[in-house]
Amino acid sequence: MSITTDQLRARAAASSWLRLAAVALPLLLPLLMIAPAVWNGYPLLQWDTGGYLARWYEGYLVPSRSTVFGLYLHYGEGFGFWINLAVQSLATLWLLQLTLRVLGLMQTFRFVAISFCLMLSTALPWLASMLLTDIFAGLAVLSLFLLVVGASRTSSLEKISLFVFTAFAVATHSATLGVLLGLCAAGWMMRPFVGGRLPLAGLTQASLAIVAGGLMLVSANYALSGKLAWTPGGYGVAFGRMMQDGIVAQYLNDRCPRERYKLCPYRNELPASADEFLWGKSMFNTLGRFNGLNDEMGTIVVQSLKDYPAWQAGAALRAMGQQLLHVATGEGTNGWIPHTRGIIERYIPAQAAPMRAARQQNWGVNFDYVNWLHVPVALASMLALVALLAQALANRRLDDLTLLAGTVTLALLGNAFICGVISGPHDRYGARMVWVATFVALMAAARRWGPGDAGQDVRQPGGRHRH
């Protein structure tokens, strides 16, 4: 069968379009990763954003508001914070492709396809479009994993970048620090059983990155406030969760007849939720908020752990289980952010007009339809992790993808424990981490049903190459 000139031209044109698409799509991905912000007309904001922004201007420490993340936002003010979103988008895509490459699954089409799937079916682009620490929680799990297992498959510059990124992520939020610390501890405990699968150098680098993150946070706190201290606020959030479970009311009823707490006159008027107590119009404001109640809340938290251990354990397990199921996208991202609006209007007036004009500030952002897809995908992805680990156990297989699945599973459990037990279950805490499970599930599907990696040059441990 002969091939005509027209057929040859058609094939050449098709090949040119494919090459153009292969080049153009990766260039468009950074913009698509922050498409929600572009559509909104301004970076997405959250109630907590204002607390971080204010750290540069107010110069003192407040509970659960990292000065490191506050400085990161401050340096983006002159660019309308779009430079922050560019950093978040590029960091996300870099870690996605580096993970694929280290696991021997990197192909341009596969990278683009998986990125698109994550953008459409998970909270990832919404997190990347937001001025909040949440995007770094899930990315930090990937960067820590790559720092540990990717030693022989990453360059020196990549190792340094992973180290710096992990340290920065640790410094942005105490919950992220707790999750990564737990993963490192698990890695050290598992190393005698898996040997070279968890290299000593990698675990050491990951542990040092966590230490560096802690030093970064303490240094920033000292630079901004003059205090050599950790970010405050742990007791207050834990107190709120215990109050929500009814433990605080019981403790006060048992103790107030013989001990004089500031909260005793209010023990029958405590709000039903921690959010209402800490951030609403409650007796917490009347009694001086954290400055006036922090010591008392700390005492009640510690003593109630001793007085009601079974109740506390049951409440903790229940909160952890509930947190695993709280995975909806968009909690707190709506038009009701008076504190953040006030901070921007007071300290960054040049940003007030574009902020007010955004869809979010005009109640134009709604996540109901988004979560019809995101919630089932998130829950299915967690089940897929369990299935992947069960299959690996049955086949006695411990490859890099299985290690990553195990790492992400531990991260999800650790995140659910830390956030659910201390702060109480919130969709925001689950959504910021569960997209990584979807990423692992997509990689497993690509490895099983996708095209082969013929021609892919992947560095193996020990410096060998597979072609």
PDB file of C-alpha atoms in Angstrom, residues 49-244:
ATOM      1  CA  THR A  49      -4.644  34.552  56.622  1.00  0.00           C
ATOM      2  CA  GLY A  50      -4.876  37.855  58.464  1.00  0.00           C
ATOM      3  CA  GLY A  51      -3.125  36.476  61.534  1.00  0.00           C
ATOM      4  CA  TYR A  52      -0.095  35.539  59.439  1.00  0.00           C
ATOM      5  CA  LEU A  53      -0.059  38.834  57.522  1.00  0.00           C
ATOM      6  CA  ALA A  54      -0.133  40.851  60.737  1.00  0.00           C
ATOM      7  CA  ARG A  55       2.997  39.292  62.214  1.00  0.00           C
ATOM      8  CA  TRP A  56       5.345  41.624  60.323  1.00  0.00           C
ATOM      9  CA  TYR A  57       3.397  44.713  61.365  1.00  0.00           C
ATOM     10  CA  GLU A  58       2.403  43.868  64.930  1.00  0.00           C
ATOM     11  CA  GLY A  59       5.725  42.420  66.045  1.00  0.00           C
ATOM     12  CA  TYR A  60       4.440  39.990  68.672  1.00  0.00           C
ATOM     13  CA  LEU A  61       3.603  36.289  68.752  1.00  0.00           C
ATOM     14  CA  VAL A  62       0.059  34.959  68.620  1.00  0.00           C
ATOM     15  CA  PRO A  63      -1.173  31.362  68.947  1.00  0.00           C
ATOM     16  CA  SER A  64      -0.753  29.118  65.904  1.00  0.00           C
ATOM     17  CA  ARG A  65       0.451  31.897  63.566  1.00  0.00           C
ATOM     18  CA  SER A  66       3.914  31.169  62.203  1.00  0.00           C
ATOM     19  CA  THR A  67       6.171  34.202  61.795  1.00  0.00           C
ATOM     20  CA  VAL A  68       8.046  32.339  59.032  1.00  0.00           C
ATOM     21  CA  PHE A  69       4.906  32.060  56.942  1.00  0.00           C
ATOM     22  CA  GLY A  70       4.053  35.647  57.835  1.00  0.00           C
ATOM     23  CA  LEU A  71       7.401  36.800  56.411  1.00  0.00           C
ATOM     24  CA  TYR A  72       6.816  34.682  53.304  1.00  0.00           C
ATOM     25  CA  LEU A  73       3.511  36.487  52.719  1.00  0.00           C
ATOM     26  CA  HIS A  74       4.994  39.900  53.532  1.00  0.00           C
ATOM     27  CA  TYR A  75       7.577  39.659  50.769  1.00  0.00           C
ATOM     28  CA  GLY A  76       4.791  39.011  48.260  1.00  0.00           C
ATOM     29  CA  GLU A  77       2.717  42.067  49.163  1.00  0.00           C
ATOM     30  CA  GLY A  78       4.285  44.278  46.497  1.00  0.00           C
ATOM     31  CA  PHE A  79       3.181  41.816  43.818  1.00  0.00           C
ATOM     32  CA  GLY A  80      -0.383  41.493  45.065  1.00  0.00           C
ATOM     33  CA  PHE A  81       0.664  38.103  46.525  1.00  0.00           C
ATOM     34  CA  TRP A  82       0.728  36.587  43.016  1.00  0.00           C
ATOM     35  CA  ILE A  83       4.424  35.849  43.492  1.00  0.00           C
ATOM     36  CA  ASN A  84       3.446  33.632  46.466  1.00  0.00           C
ATOM     37  CA  LEU A  85       0.979  31.719  44.310  1.00  0.00           C
ATOM     38  CA  ALA A  86       3.629  31.334  41.597  1.00  0.00           C
ATOM     39  CA  VAL A  87       5.998  29.823  44.176  1.00  0.00           C
ATOM     40  CA  GLN A  88       3.266  27.470  45.421  1.00  0.00           C
ATOM     41  CA  SER A  89       2.302  26.393  41.907  1.00  0.00           C
ATOM     42  CA  LEU A  90       5.869  25.769  40.744  1.00  0.00           C
ATOM     43  CA  ALA A  91       6.794  23.958  43.971  1.00  0.00           C
ATOM     44  CA  THR A  92       3.752  21.695  43.573  1.00  0.00           C
ATOM     45  CA  LEU A  93       4.554  20.772  39.976  1.00  0.00           C
ATOM     46  CA  TRP A  94       8.242  20.315  40.786  1.00  0.00           C
ATOM     47  CA  LEU A  95       7.489  17.834  43.561  1.00  0.00           C
ATOM     48  CA  LEU A  96       4.928  15.953  41.454  1.00  0.00           C
ATOM     49  CA  GLN A  97       7.351  15.450  38.570  1.00  0.00           C
ATOM     50  CA  LEU A  98      10.302  14.694  40.863  1.00  0.00           C
ATOM     51  CA  THR A  99       8.274  12.012  42.648  1.00  0.00           C
ATOM     52  CA  LEU A 100       7.324  10.459  39.305  1.00  0.00           C
ATOM     53  CA  ARG A 101      10.939  10.564  38.170  1.00  0.00           C
ATOM     54  CA  VAL A 102      12.378   9.039  41.341  1.00  0.00           C
ATOM     55  CA  LEU A 103       9.813   6.226  41.162  1.00  0.00           C
ATOM     56  CA  GLY A 104      10.641   5.565  37.500  1.00  0.00           C
ATOM     57  CA  LEU A 105       7.251   6.687  36.223  1.00  0.00           C
ATOM     58  CA  MET A 106       8.088  10.029  34.645  1.00  0.00           C
ATOM     59  CA  GLN A 107       6.782  10.608  31.123  1.00  0.00           C
ATOM     60  CA  THR A 108       5.570  13.982  29.884  1.00  0.00           C
ATOM     61  CA  PHE A 109       2.107  12.762  28.941  1.00  0.00           C
ATOM     62  CA  ARG A 110       1.743  10.877  32.226  1.00  0.00           C
ATOM     63  CA  PHE A 111       2.881  13.897  34.249  1.00  0.00           C
ATOM     64  CA  VAL A 112       0.430  16.179  32.461  1.00  0.00           C
ATOM     65  CA  ALA A 113      -2.434  13.667  32.743  1.00  0.00           C
ATOM     66  CA  ILE A 114      -1.896  13.069  36.464  1.00  0.00           C
ATOM     67  CA  SER A 115      -1.577  16.813  37.107  1.00  0.00           C
ATOM     68  CA  PHE A 116      -4.861  17.448  35.293  1.00  0.00           C
ATOM     69  CA  CYS A 117      -6.593  14.698  37.261  1.00  0.00           C
ATOM     70  CA  LEU A 118      -5.391  16.197  40.545  1.00  0.00           C
ATOM     71  CA  MET A 119      -6.518  19.669  39.496  1.00  0.00           C
ATOM     72  CA  LEU A 120     -10.003  18.457  38.612  1.00  0.00           C
ATOM     73  CA  SER A 121     -10.678  15.931  41.350  1.00  0.00           C
ATOM     74  CA  THR A 122      -8.872  17.190  44.466  1.00  0.00           C
ATOM     75  CA  ALA A 123      -8.396  20.319  46.564  1.00  0.00           C
ATOM     76  CA  LEU A 124      -4.849  20.782  45.216  1.00  0.00           C
ATOM     77  CA  PRO A 125      -5.412  23.841  42.939  1.00  0.00           C
ATOM     78  CA  TRP A 126      -7.554  25.512  45.598  1.00  0.00           C
ATOM     79  CA  LEU A 127      -4.778  25.012  48.147  1.00  0.00           C
ATOM     80  CA  ALA A 128      -2.148  26.345  45.726  1.00  0.00           C
ATOM     81  CA  SER A 129      -4.376  29.385  45.074  1.00  0.00           C
ATOM     82  CA  MET A 130      -4.738  30.289  48.744  1.00  0.00           C
ATOM     83  CA  LEU A 131      -2.635  32.448  51.074  1.00  0.00           C
ATOM     84  CA  LEU A 132      -2.443  29.799  53.781  1.00  0.00           C
ATOM     85  CA  THR A 133       0.010  27.198  55.060  1.00  0.00           C
ATOM     86  CA  ASP A 134      -2.181  24.271  53.965  1.00  0.00           C
ATOM     87  CA  ILE A 135      -0.523  23.713  50.576  1.00  0.00           C
ATOM     88  CA  PHE A 136       2.772  22.951  52.312  1.00  0.00           C
ATOM     89  CA  ALA A 137       1.315  20.195  54.522  1.00  0.00           C
ATOM     90  CA  GLY A 138       0.843  17.637  51.741  1.00  0.00           C
ATOM     91  CA  LEU A 139       3.849  18.791  49.713  1.00  0.00           C
ATOM     92  CA  ALA A 140       6.068  18.356  52.779  1.00  0.00           C
ATOM     93  CA  VAL A 141       5.171  14.654  52.922  1.00  0.00           C
ATOM     94  CA  LEU A 142       6.419  14.234  49.349  1.00  0.00           C
ATOM     95  CA  SER A 143       9.567  16.290  49.952  1.00  0.00           C
ATOM     96  CA  LEU A 144      10.432  14.317  53.106  1.00  0.00           C
ATOM     97  CA  PHE A 145       9.894  11.021  51.274  1.00  0.00           C
ATOM     98  CA  LEU A 146      12.127  12.125  48.392  1.00  0.00           C
ATOM     99  CA  LEU A 147      14.781  13.321  50.809  1.00  0.00           C
ATOM    100  CA  VAL A 148      14.866   9.860  52.427  1.00  0.00           C
ATOM    101  CA  VAL A 149      14.532   7.431  49.504  1.00  0.00           C
ATOM    102  CA  GLY A 150      15.698   9.491  46.543  1.00  0.00           C
ATOM    103  CA  ALA A 151      19.309  10.022  47.590  1.00  0.00           C
ATOM    104  CA  SER A 152      20.844   8.112  44.662  1.00  0.00           C
ATOM    105  CA  ARG A 153      18.331   9.421  42.122  1.00  0.00           C
ATOM    106  CA  THR A 154      18.482  13.158  42.778  1.00  0.00           C
ATOM    107  CA  SER A 155      21.190  15.721  42.109  1.00  0.00           C
ATOM    108  CA  SER A 156      22.997  17.715  44.793  1.00  0.00           C
ATOM    109  CA  LEU A 157      20.955  20.801  43.889  1.00  0.00           C
ATOM    110  CA  GLU A 158      17.739  18.807  44.209  1.00  0.00           C
ATOM    111  CA  LYS A 159      18.781  17.470  47.606  1.00  0.00           C
ATOM    112  CA  ILE A 160      19.523  20.993  48.836  1.00  0.00           C
ATOM    113  CA  SER A 161      16.194  22.228  47.458  1.00  0.00           C
ATOM    114  CA  LEU A 162      14.304  19.384  49.142  1.00  0.00           C
ATOM    115  CA  PHE A 163      16.088  20.072  52.429  1.00  0.00           C
ATOM    116  CA  VAL A 164      15.262  23.804  52.340  1.00  0.00           C
ATOM    117  CA  PHE A 165      11.663  23.184  51.266  1.00  0.00           C
ATOM    118  CA  THR A 166      11.105  20.609  54.021  1.00  0.00           C
ATOM    119  CA  ALA A 167      12.585  22.921  56.657  1.00  0.00           C
ATOM    120  CA  PHE A 168      10.399  25.801  55.477  1.00  0.00           C
ATOM    121  CA  ALA A 169       7.270  23.615  55.519  1.00  0.00           C
ATOM    122  CA  VAL A 170       8.088  22.523  59.079  1.00  0.00           C
ATOM    123  CA  ALA A 171       8.347  26.168  60.127  1.00  0.00           C
ATOM    124  CA  THR A 172       4.961  27.133  58.638  1.00  0.00           C
ATOM    125  CA  HIS A 173       2.753  25.102  60.992  1.00  0.00           C
ATOM    126  CA  SER A 174       3.139  22.986  64.126  1.00  0.00           C
ATOM    127  CA  ALA A 175       0.819  20.291  62.749  1.00  0.00           C
ATOM    128  CA  THR A 176       3.079  19.863  59.710  1.00  0.00           C
ATOM    129  CA  LEU A 177       6.047  19.596  62.056  1.00  0.00           C
ATOM    130  CA  GLY A 178       4.224  16.939  64.073  1.00  0.00           C
ATOM    131  CA  VAL A 179       3.355  14.847  61.024  1.00  0.00           C
ATOM    132  CA  LEU A 180       6.892  14.969  59.605  1.00  0.00           C
ATOM    133  CA  LEU A 181       8.419  14.255  63.011  1.00  0.00           C
ATOM    134  CA  GLY A 182       6.188  11.191  63.313  1.00  0.00           C
ATOM    135  CA  LEU A 183       7.177  10.005  59.825  1.00  0.00           C
ATOM    136  CA  CYS A 184      10.867  10.360  60.646  1.00  0.00           C
ATOM    137  CA  ALA A 185      10.427   8.486  63.926  1.00  0.00           C
ATOM    138  CA  ALA A 186       8.590   5.692  62.080  1.00  0.00           C
ATOM    139  CA  GLY A 187      11.386   5.578  59.493  1.00  0.00           C
ATOM    140  CA  TRP A 188      14.072   5.170  62.153  1.00  0.00           C
ATOM    141  CA  MET A 189      12.060   2.412  63.851  1.00  0.00           C
ATOM    142  CA  MET A 190      11.448   0.576  60.561  1.00  0.00           C
ATOM    143  CA  ARG A 191      14.990   0.825  59.251  1.00  0.00           C
ATOM    144  CA  PRO A 192      16.325  -2.300  61.029  1.00  0.00           C
ATOM    145  CA  PHE A 193      13.598  -4.329  59.276  1.00  0.00           C
ATOM    146  CA  VAL A 194      13.852  -2.866  55.762  1.00  0.00           C
ATOM    147  CA  GLY A 195      17.564  -2.029  55.651  1.00  0.00           C
ATOM    148  CA  GLY A 196      18.672  -0.214  52.523  1.00  0.00           C
ATOM    149  CA  ARG A 197      15.133   0.713  51.517  1.00  0.00           C
ATOM    150  CA  LEU A 198      15.447   3.575  54.026  1.00  0.00           C
ATOM    151  CA  PRO A 199      19.034   4.834  53.612  1.00  0.00           C
ATOM    152  CA  LEU A 200      20.811   6.102  56.708  1.00  0.00           C
ATOM    153  CA  ALA A 201      21.941   9.256  54.890  1.00  0.00           C
ATOM    154  CA  GLY A 202      18.393  10.006  53.760  1.00  0.00           C
ATOM    155  CA  LEU A 203      16.888   9.591  57.215  1.00  0.00           C
ATOM    156  CA  THR A 204      19.636  11.745  58.693  1.00  0.00           C
ATOM    157  CA  GLN A 205      19.031  14.512  56.142  1.00  0.00           C
ATOM    158  CA  ALA A 206      15.277  14.393  56.753  1.00  0.00           C
ATOM    159  CA  SER A 207      15.761  14.590  60.524  1.00  0.00           C
ATOM    160  CA  LEU A 208      18.163  17.517  60.167  1.00  0.00           C
ATOM    161  CA  ALA A 209      15.653  19.303  57.909  1.00  0.00           C
ATOM    162  CA  ILE A 210      13.078  19.113  60.708  1.00  0.00           C
ATOM    163  CA  VAL A 211      15.616  20.499  63.188  1.00  0.00           C
ATOM    164  CA  ALA A 212      16.477  23.275  60.712  1.00  0.00           C
ATOM    165  CA  GLY A 213      12.780  24.126  60.390  1.00  0.00           C
ATOM    166  CA  GLY A 214      12.463  24.454  64.149  1.00  0.00           C
ATOM    167  CA  LEU A 215      15.516  26.722  64.305  1.00  0.00           C
ATOM    168  CA  MET A 216      14.124  28.782  61.421  1.00  0.00           C
ATOM    169  CA  LEU A 217      10.874  29.355  63.322  1.00  0.00           C
ATOM    170  CA  VAL A 218      12.553  30.253  66.621  1.00  0.00           C
ATOM    171  CA  SER A 219      14.915  32.636  64.806  1.00  0.00           C
ATOM    172  CA  ALA A 220      12.036  34.369  63.008  1.00  0.00           C
ATOM    173  CA  ASN A 221      10.115  34.652  66.283  1.00  0.00           C
ATOM    174  CA  TYR A 222      13.126  36.297  67.900  1.00  0.00           C
ATOM    175  CA  ALA A 223      13.718  38.638  64.958  1.00  0.00           C
ATOM    176  CA  LEU A 224      10.114  39.872  64.939  1.00  0.00           C
ATOM    177  CA  SER A 225       9.203  39.812  68.621  1.00  0.00           C
ATOM    178  CA  GLY A 226      12.480  39.841  70.513  1.00  0.00           C
ATOM    179  CA  LYS A 227      11.465  36.589  72.230  1.00  0.00           C
ATOM    180  CA  LEU A 228      13.441  33.387  71.836  1.00  0.00           C
ATOM    181  CA  ALA A 229      10.325  31.215  71.906  1.00  0.00           C
ATOM    182  CA  TRP A 230       8.175  28.737  70.013  1.00  0.00           C
ATOM    183  CA  THR A 231       4.887  29.868  68.520  1.00  0.00           C
ATOM    184  CA  PRO A 232       2.344  29.807  71.400  1.00  0.00           C
ATOM    185  CA  GLY A 233      -1.184  28.424  71.531  1.00  0.00           C
ATOM    186  CA  GLY A 234      -1.155  24.669  71.997  1.00  0.00           C
ATOM    187  CA  TYR A 235      -3.180  24.587  75.230  1.00  0.00           C
ATOM    188  CA  GLY A 236      -5.871  26.924  73.942  1.00  0.00           C
ATOM    189  CA  VAL A 237      -6.710  24.798  70.909  1.00  0.00           C
ATOM    190  CA  ALA A 238      -6.661  21.562  72.926  1.00  0.00           C
ATOM    191  CA  PHE A 239      -8.866  23.207  75.564  1.00  0.00           C
ATOM    192  CA  GLY A 240     -11.395  24.098  72.858  1.00  0.00           C
ATOM    193  CA  ARG A 241     -11.598  20.507  71.662  1.00  0.00           C
ATOM    194  CA  MET A 242     -12.045  19.189  75.226  1.00  0.00           C
ATOM    195  CA  MET A 243     -14.713  21.800  75.904  1.00  0.00           C
ATOM    196  CA  GLN A 244     -16.528  20.687  72.743  1.00  0.00           C
TER     197      GLN A 244
END
